[in-house]
CSV table of C-alpha atoms and ligand atoms in Angstrom, one decimal:
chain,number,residue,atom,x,y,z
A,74,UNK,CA,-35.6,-8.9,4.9
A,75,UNK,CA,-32.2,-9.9,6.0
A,76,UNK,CA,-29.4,-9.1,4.2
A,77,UNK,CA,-26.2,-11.9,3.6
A,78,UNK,CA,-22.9,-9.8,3.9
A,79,UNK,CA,-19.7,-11.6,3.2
A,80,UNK,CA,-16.4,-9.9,3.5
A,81,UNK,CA,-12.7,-11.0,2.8
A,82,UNK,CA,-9.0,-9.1,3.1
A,83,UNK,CA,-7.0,-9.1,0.4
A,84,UNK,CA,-3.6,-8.1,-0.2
A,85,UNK,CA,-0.7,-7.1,1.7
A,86,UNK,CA,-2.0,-7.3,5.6
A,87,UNK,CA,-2.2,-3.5,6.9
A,88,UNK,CA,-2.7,-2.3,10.5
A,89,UNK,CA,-6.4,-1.4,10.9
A,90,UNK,CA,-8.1,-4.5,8.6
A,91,UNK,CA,-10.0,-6.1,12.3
A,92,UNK,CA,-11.1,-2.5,12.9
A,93,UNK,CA,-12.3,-2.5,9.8
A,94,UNK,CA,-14.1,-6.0,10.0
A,95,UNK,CA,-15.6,-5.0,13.2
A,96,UNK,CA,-17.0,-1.8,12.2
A,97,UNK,CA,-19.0,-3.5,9.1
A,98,UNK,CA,-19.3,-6.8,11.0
A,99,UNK,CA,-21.3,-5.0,14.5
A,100,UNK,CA,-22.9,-2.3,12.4
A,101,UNK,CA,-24.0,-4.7,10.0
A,102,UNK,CA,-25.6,-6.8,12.6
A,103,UNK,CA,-27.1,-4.3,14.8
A,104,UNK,CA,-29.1,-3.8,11.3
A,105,UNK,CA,-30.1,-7.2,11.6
A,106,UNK,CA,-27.9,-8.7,8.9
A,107,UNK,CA,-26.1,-11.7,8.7
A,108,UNK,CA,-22.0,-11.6,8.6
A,109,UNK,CA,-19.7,-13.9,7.0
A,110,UNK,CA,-15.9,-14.0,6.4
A,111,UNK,CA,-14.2,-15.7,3.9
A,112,UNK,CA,-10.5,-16.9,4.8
A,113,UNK,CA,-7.2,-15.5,3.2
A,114,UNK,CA,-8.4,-13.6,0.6
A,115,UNK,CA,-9.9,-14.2,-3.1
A,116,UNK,CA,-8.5,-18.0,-2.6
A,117,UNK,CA,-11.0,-18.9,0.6
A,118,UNK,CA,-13.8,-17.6,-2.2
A,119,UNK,CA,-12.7,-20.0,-4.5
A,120,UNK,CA,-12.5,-22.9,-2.3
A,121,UNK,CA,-15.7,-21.6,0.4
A,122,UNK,CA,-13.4,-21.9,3.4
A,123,UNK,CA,-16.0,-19.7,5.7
A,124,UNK,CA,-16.2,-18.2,9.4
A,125,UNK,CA,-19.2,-16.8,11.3
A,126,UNK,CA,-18.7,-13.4,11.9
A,127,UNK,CA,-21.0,-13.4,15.3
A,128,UNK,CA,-20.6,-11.2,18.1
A,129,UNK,CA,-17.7,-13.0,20.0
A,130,UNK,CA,-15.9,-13.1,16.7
A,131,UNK,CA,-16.3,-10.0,16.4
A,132,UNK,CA,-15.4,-8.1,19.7
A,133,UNK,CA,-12.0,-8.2,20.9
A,134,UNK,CA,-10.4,-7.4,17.5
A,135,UNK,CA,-10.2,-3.2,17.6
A,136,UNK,CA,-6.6,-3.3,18.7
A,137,UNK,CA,-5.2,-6.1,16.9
A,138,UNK,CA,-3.0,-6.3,13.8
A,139,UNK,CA,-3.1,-8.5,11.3
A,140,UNK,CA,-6.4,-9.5,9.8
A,141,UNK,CA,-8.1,-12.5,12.0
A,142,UNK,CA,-9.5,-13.9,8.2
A,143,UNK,CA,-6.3,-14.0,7.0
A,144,UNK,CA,-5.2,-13.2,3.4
A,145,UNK,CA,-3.4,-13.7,0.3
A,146,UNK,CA,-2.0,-12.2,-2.7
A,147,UNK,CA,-4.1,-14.4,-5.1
A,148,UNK,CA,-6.3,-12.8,-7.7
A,149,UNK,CA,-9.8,-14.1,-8.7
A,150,UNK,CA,-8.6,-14.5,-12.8
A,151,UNK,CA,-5.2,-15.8,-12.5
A,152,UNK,CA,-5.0,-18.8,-9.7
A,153,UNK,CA,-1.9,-20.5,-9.0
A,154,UNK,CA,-3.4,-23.7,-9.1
A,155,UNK,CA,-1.1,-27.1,-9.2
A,156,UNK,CA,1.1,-25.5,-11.4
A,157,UNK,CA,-1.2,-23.7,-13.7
A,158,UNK,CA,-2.6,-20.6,-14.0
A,159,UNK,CA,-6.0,-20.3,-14.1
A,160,UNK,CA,-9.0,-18.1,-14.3
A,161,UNK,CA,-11.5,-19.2,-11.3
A,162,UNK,CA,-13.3,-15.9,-10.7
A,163,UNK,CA,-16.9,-18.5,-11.9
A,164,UNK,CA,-16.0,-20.8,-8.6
A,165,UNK,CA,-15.9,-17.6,-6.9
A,166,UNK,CA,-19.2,-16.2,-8.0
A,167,UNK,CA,-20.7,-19.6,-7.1
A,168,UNK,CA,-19.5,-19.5,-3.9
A,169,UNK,CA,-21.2,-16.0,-3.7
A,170,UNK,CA,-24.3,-17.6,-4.6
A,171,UNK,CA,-24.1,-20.4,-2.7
A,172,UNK,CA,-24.5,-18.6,0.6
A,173,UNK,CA,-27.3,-16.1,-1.0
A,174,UNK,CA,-24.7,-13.4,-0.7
A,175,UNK,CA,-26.2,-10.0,-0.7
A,176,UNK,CA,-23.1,-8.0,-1.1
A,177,UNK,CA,-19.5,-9.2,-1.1
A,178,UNK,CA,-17.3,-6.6,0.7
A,179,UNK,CA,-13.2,-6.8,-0.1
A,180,UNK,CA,-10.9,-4.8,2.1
A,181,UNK,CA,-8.2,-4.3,0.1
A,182,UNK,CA,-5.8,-1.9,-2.4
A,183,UNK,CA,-5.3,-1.2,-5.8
A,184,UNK,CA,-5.0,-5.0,-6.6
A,185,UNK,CA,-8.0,-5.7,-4.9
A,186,UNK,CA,-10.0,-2.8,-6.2
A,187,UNK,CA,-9.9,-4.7,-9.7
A,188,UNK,CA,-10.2,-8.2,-8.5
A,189,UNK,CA,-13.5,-7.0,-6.5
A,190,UNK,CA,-14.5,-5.5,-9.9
A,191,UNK,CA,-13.6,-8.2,-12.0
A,192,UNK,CA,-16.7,-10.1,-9.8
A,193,UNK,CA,-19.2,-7.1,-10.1
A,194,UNK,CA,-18.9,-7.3,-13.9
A,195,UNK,CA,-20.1,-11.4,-13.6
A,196,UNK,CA,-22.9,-10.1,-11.4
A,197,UNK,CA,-22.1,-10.4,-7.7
A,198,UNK,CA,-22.3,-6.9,-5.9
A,199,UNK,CA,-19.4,-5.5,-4.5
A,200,UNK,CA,-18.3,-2.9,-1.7
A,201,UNK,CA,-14.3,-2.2,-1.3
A,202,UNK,CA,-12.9,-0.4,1.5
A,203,UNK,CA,-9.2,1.1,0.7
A,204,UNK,CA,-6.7,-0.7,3.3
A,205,UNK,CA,-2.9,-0.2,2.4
A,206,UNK,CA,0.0,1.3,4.3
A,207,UNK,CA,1.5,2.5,1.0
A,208,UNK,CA,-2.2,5.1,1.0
A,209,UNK,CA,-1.8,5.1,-2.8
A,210,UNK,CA,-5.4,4.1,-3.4
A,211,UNK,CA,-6.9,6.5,-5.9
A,212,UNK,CA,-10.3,8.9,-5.2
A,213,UNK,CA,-9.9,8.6,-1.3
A,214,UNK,CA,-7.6,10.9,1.3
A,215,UNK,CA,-6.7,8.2,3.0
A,216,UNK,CA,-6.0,4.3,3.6
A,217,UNK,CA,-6.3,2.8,6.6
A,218,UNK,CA,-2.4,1.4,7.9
A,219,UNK,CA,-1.1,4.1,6.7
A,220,UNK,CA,-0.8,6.3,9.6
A,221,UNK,CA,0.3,3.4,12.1
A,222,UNK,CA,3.2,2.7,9.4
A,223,UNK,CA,4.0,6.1,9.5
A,224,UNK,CA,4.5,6.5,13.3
A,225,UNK,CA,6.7,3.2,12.8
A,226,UNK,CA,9.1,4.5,9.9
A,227,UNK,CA,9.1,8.0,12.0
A,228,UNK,CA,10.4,6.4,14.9
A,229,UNK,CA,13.2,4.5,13.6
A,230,UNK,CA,13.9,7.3,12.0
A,231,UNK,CA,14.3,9.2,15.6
A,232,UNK,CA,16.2,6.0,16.7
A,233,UNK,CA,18.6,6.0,13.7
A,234,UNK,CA,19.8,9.7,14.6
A,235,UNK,CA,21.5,8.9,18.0
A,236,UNK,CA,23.6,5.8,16.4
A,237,UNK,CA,24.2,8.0,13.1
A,238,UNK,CA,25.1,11.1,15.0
A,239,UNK,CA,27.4,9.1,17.7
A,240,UNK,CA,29.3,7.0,15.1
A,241,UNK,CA,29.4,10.3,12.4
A,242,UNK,CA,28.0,7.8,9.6
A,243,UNK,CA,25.1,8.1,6.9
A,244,UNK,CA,22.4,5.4,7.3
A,245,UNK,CA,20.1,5.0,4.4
A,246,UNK,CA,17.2,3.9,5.8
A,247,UNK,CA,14.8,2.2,3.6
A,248,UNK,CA,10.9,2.8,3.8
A,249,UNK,CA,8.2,0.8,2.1
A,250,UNK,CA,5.7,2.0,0.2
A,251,UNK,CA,6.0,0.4,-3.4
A,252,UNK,CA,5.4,2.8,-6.3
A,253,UNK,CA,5.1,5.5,-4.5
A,254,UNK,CA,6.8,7.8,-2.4
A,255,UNK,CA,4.4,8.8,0.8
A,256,UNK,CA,5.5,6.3,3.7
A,257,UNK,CA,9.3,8.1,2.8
A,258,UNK,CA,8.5,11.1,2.6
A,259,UNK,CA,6.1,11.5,5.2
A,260,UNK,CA,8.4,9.1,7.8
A,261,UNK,CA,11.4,11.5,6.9
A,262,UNK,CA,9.8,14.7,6.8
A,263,UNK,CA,8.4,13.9,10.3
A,264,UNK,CA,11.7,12.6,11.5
A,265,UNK,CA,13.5,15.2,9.8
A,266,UNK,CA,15.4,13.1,7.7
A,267,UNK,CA,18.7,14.6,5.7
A,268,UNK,CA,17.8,13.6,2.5
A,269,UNK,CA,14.6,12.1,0.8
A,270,UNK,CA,14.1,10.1,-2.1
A,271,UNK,CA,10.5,9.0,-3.4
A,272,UNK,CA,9.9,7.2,-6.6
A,273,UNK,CA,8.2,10.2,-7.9
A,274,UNK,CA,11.4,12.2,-8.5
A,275,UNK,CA,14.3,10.4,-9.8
A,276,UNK,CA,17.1,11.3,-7.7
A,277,UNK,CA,21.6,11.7,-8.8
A,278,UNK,CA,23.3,10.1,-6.1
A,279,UNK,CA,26.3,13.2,-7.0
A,280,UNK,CA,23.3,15.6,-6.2
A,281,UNK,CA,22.7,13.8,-2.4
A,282,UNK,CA,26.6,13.4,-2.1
A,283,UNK,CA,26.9,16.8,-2.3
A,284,UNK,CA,24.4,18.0,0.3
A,285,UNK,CA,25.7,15.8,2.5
A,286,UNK,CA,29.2,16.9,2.0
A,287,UNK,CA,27.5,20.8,2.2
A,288,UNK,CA,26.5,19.3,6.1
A,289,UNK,CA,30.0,17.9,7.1
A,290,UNK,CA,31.3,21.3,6.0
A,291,UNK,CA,28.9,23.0,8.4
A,292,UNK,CA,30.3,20.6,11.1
A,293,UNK,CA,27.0,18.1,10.9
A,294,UNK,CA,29.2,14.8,10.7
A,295,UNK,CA,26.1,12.1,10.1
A,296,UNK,CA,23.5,12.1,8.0
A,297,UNK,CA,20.6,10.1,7.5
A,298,UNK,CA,18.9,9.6,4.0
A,299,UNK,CA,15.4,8.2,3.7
A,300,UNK,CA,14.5,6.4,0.5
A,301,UNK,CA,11.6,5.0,-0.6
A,302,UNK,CA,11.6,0.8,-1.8
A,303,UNK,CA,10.8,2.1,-5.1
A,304,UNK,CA,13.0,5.0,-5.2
A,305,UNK,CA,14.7,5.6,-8.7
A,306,UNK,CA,18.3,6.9,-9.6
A,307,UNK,CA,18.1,8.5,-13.4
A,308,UNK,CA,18.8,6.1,-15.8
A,309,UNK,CA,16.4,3.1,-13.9
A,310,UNK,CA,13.6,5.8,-14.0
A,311,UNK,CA,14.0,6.1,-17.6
A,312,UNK,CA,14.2,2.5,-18.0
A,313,UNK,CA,11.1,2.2,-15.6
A,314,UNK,CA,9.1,5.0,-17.6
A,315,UNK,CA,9.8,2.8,-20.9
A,316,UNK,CA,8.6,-0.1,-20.0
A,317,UNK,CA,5.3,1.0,-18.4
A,318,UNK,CA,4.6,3.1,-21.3
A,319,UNK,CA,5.6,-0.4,-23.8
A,320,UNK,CA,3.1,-2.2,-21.3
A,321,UNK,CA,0.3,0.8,-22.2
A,322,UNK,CA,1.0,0.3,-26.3
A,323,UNK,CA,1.4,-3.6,-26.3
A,324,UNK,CA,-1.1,-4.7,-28.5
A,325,UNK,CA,-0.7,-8.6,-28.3
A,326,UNK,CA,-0.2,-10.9,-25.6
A,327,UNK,CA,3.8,-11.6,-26.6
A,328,UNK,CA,4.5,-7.5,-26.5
A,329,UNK,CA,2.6,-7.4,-23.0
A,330,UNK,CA,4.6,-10.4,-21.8
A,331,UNK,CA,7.7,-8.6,-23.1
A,332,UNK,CA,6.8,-5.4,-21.1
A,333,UNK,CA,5.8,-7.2,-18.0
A,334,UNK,CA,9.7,-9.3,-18.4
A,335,UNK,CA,11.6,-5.5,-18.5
A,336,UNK,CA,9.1,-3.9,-15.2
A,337,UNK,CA,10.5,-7.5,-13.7
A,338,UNK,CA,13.7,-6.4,-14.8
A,339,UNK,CA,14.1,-2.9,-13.4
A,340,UNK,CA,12.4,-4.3,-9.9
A,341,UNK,CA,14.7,-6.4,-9.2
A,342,UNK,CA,17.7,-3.6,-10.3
A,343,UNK,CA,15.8,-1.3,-7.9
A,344,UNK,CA,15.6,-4.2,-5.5
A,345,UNK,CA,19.3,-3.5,-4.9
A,346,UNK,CA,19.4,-0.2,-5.5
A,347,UNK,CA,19.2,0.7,-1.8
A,348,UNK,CA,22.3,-1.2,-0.7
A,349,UNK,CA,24.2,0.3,-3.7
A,350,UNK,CA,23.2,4.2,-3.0
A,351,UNK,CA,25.0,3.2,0.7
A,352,UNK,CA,28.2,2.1,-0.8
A,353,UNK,CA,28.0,5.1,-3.9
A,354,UNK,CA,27.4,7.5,-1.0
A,355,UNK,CA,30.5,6.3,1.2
A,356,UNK,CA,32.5,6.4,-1.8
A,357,UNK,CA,31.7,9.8,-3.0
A,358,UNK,CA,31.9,11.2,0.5
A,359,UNK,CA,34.3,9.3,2.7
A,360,UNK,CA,31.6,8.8,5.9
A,361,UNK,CA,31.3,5.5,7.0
A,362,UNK,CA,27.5,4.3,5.7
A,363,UNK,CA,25.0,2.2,7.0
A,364,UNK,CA,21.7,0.5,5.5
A,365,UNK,CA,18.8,-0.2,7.2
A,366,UNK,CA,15.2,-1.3,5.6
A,367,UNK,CA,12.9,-1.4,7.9
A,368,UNK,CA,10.8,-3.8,6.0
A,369,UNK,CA,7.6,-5.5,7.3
A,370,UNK,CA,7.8,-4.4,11.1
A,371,UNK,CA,6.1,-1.2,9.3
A,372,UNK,CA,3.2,-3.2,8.6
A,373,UNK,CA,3.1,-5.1,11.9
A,374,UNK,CA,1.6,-4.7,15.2
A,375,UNK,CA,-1.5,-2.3,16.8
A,376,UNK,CA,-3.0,-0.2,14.8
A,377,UNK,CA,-2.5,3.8,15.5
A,378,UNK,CA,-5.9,5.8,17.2
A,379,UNK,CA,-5.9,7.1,13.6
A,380,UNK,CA,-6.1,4.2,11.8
A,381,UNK,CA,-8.8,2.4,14.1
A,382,UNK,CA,-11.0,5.6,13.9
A,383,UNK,CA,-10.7,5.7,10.2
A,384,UNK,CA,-11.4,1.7,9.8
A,385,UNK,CA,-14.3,2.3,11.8
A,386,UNK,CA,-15.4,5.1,10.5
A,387,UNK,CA,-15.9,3.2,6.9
A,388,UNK,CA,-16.5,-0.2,8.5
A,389,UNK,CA,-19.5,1.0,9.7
A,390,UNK,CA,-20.5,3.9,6.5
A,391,UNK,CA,-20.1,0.4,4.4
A,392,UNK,CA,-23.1,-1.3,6.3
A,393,UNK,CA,-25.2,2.0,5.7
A,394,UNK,CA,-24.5,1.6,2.3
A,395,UNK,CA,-25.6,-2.0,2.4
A,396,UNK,CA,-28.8,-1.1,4.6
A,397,UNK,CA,-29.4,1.3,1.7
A,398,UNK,CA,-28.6,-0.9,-1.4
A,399,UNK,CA,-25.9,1.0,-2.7
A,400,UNK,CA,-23.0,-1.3,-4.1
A,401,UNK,CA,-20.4,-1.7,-7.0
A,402,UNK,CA,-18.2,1.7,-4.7
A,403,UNK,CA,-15.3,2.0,-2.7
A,404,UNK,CA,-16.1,3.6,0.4
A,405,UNK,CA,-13.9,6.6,0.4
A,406,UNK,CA,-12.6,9.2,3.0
A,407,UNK,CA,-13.2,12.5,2.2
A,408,UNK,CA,-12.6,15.1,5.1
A,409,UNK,CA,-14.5,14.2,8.5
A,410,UNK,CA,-17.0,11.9,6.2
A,411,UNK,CA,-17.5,9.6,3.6
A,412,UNK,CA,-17.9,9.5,-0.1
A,413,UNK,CA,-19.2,6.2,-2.2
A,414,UNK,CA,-16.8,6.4,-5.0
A,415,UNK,CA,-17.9,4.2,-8.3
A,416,UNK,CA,-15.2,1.1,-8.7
A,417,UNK,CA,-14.7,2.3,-12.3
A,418,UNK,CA,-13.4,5.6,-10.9
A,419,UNK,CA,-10.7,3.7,-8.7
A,420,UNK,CA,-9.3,0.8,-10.8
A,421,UNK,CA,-6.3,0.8,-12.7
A,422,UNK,CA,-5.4,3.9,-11.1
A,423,UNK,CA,-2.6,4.7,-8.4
A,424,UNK,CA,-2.3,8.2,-6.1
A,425,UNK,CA,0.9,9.0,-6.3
A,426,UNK,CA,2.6,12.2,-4.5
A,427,UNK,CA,2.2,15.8,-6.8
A,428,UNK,CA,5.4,17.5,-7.3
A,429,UNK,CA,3.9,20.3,-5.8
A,430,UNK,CA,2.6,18.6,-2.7
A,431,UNK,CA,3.0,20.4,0.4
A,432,UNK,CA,4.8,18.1,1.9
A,433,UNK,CA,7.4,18.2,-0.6
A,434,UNK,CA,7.2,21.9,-0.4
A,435,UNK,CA,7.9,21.9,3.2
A,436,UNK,CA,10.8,19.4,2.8
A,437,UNK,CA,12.3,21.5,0.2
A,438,UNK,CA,12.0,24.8,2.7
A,439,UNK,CA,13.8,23.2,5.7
A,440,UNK,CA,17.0,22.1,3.7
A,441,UNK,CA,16.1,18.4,3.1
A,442,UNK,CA,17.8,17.6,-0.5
A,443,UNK,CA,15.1,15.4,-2.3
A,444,UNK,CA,18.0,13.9,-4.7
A,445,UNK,CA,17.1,15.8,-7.8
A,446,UNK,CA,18.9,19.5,-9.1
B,762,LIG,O1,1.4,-2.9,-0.4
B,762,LIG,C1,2.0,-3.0,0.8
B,762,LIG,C2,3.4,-3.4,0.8
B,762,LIG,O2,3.8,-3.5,2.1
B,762,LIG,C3,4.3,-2.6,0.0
B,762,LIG,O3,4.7,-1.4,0.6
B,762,LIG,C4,5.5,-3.5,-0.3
B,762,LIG,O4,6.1,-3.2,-1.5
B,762,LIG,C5,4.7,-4.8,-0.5
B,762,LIG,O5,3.5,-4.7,0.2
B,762,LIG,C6,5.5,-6.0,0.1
B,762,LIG,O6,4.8,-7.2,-0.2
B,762,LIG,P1,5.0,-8.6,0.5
B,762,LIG,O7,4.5,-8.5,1.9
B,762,LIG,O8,4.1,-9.5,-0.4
B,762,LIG,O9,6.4,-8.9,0.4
């Protein structure tokens, strides 16, 4: 019997999504299923904005960025909608129904992991595939955008050493990658960066001073520092570490809301925390500084050989799982193959990088200061 596949990208948009598509899309159809997309995210669900996903919608897509359905940050159970907040995850599962929906697959990351659950528990079936340059998706060893982001950060990392070197200044160059620290310390690592601060050690900006002042000494007269969006100094970690741990406890909706006001809070402190490490630093060492933040041209553009093979490589394990009935998993990378990982095993939770990863090891064992003592 055919089977009624609709898929949707939610989220940030990540280099790799129309590999992705494509890889469920033809695989799904050379099994004789029927392929529909659902445009920008949870909000074409809610409303049943649809495309045919046929084969000239499909070919042609491998190398391009972006997602061709489009997407949004909206989530199923809280709906900006003329100047409420609502809960319309019930329009969305009657959408699902409306077009006999065997399985509803979300390419997405943490956020969407939950919204795609949040559906599964009213009933539809769900399949998620881990997209996310930041690759802090839980249970897989790998997101796809990850490794094109990478190759981006790395290279204006290359770039910022001829300009930093020539004009003997520090640029801090900032790297996305929101709560966590991979995208920096992967870019900067590869790129050999001076100094490299993730959000999973809080860093002294004396400590980073000082190595730079240790390079100028050894006649090195630039320096280039790469930190992570959500890099911490100290004090805002501590701050941060409260407030998530106040969100854990709260108990009542006003003590949640009260949590959620103080993460706010330190965001937008750590917003500006980049620009204020680059004055701190020229201060505390004399050099001329710099700031760069390389922003959303890491997220733009073609997606690395990596990143397509990966996309299609669970683009097209998701329609086997479909063939076979297998739902309510994220389709997970694990070595060469794939793992079907239960949704409950991924939600709420966030990879971040060990302390004792190897690339922090490595870091450590080439001279690169990481900002703590
Ligand atoms: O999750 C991907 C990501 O690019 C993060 O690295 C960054 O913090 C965030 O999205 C930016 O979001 P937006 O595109 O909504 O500004």
């Amino acid at each position: 019997m055919t089977k009624y596949v609709g898929i949707l990208t939610a989220g940030g948009d990540s280099p790799g999504l129309n590999a992705a598509i494509r890889g469920v899309g033809k695989a799904a159809r050379s099994m004789d299923m029927e392929v529909i997309g659902f445009l920008d995210g949870f909000r074409g669900l809610m409303q049943n904005r649809t495309v045919r996903l046929n084969d000239a919608a499909l070919s042609g897509i491998l190398t391009l960025g972006g997602t061709i359905l489009g997407t949004s940050r909206d989530k199923p159970h809280k709906m900006p909608i003329g100047g409420k907040i609502m809960d319309m995850t019930d329009m969305m599962v009657d959408t699902c129904r409306k077009h006999n929906l065997d399985v509803l697959v979300c390419l997405g990351g943490g956020g969407t992991m939950k919204n795609a659950y949040r559906l599964q528990e009213k009933g539809i079936n769900v399949i998620t595939l881990p997209k996310t340059i930041d690759n802090d998706v839980a249970m897989t060893d790998v997101t796809f955008g990850f490794d094109t982001a990478l190759g981006i950060a790395t290279e204006a990392i290359d770039r910022l050493h001829s300009t930093a070197h020539s004009h003997h200044r520090i640029i801090v160059v900032e790297v996305m990658g929101h709560n966590t620290g991979w995208l920096a310390l992967g870019a900067g690592l590869a790129g050999g960066a001076d100094v490299i601060l993730i959000p999973e050690i809080s860093y002294d900006a004396q400590v980073v001073a000082q190595a730079i002042r240790q390079r100028s000494r050894e006649g090195k007269r630039f320096s280039i520092v790469c930190v992570s969006e959500g890099a911490m100094s100290g004090d805002t970690a501590v701050a941060w570490n409260e407030a998530i741990q106040q969100k854990k406890k709260a108990e009542s909706k006003a003590e949640k809301n009260k949590a959620d006001a103080e993460i706010d809070n330190v965001e937008a402190q750590r917003a500006l925390s980049t620009q204020m490490l680059t004055q701190e630093l020229e201060e505390l060492t004399g050099l001329e500084s710099r700031t760069t933040i390389l922003g959303h041209v890491q997220r733009g553009g073609t997606p690395s050989a990596a990143d397509r093979l990966l996309a299609t490589k669970l683009g097209t394990a998701c329609a086997e799982f479909i063939r076979d009935g297998l739902y309510g998993v994220m389709v997970a990378s694990r070595g060469e193959g794939v793992e079907a990982v239960p949704l409950p095993d991924v939600v709420g939770k966030r990879k971040t990088v060990p302390p004792d990863h190897a690339w922090i090891r490595s870091a450590r064992l080439v001279g690169t200061c990481m900002g703590d003592r």
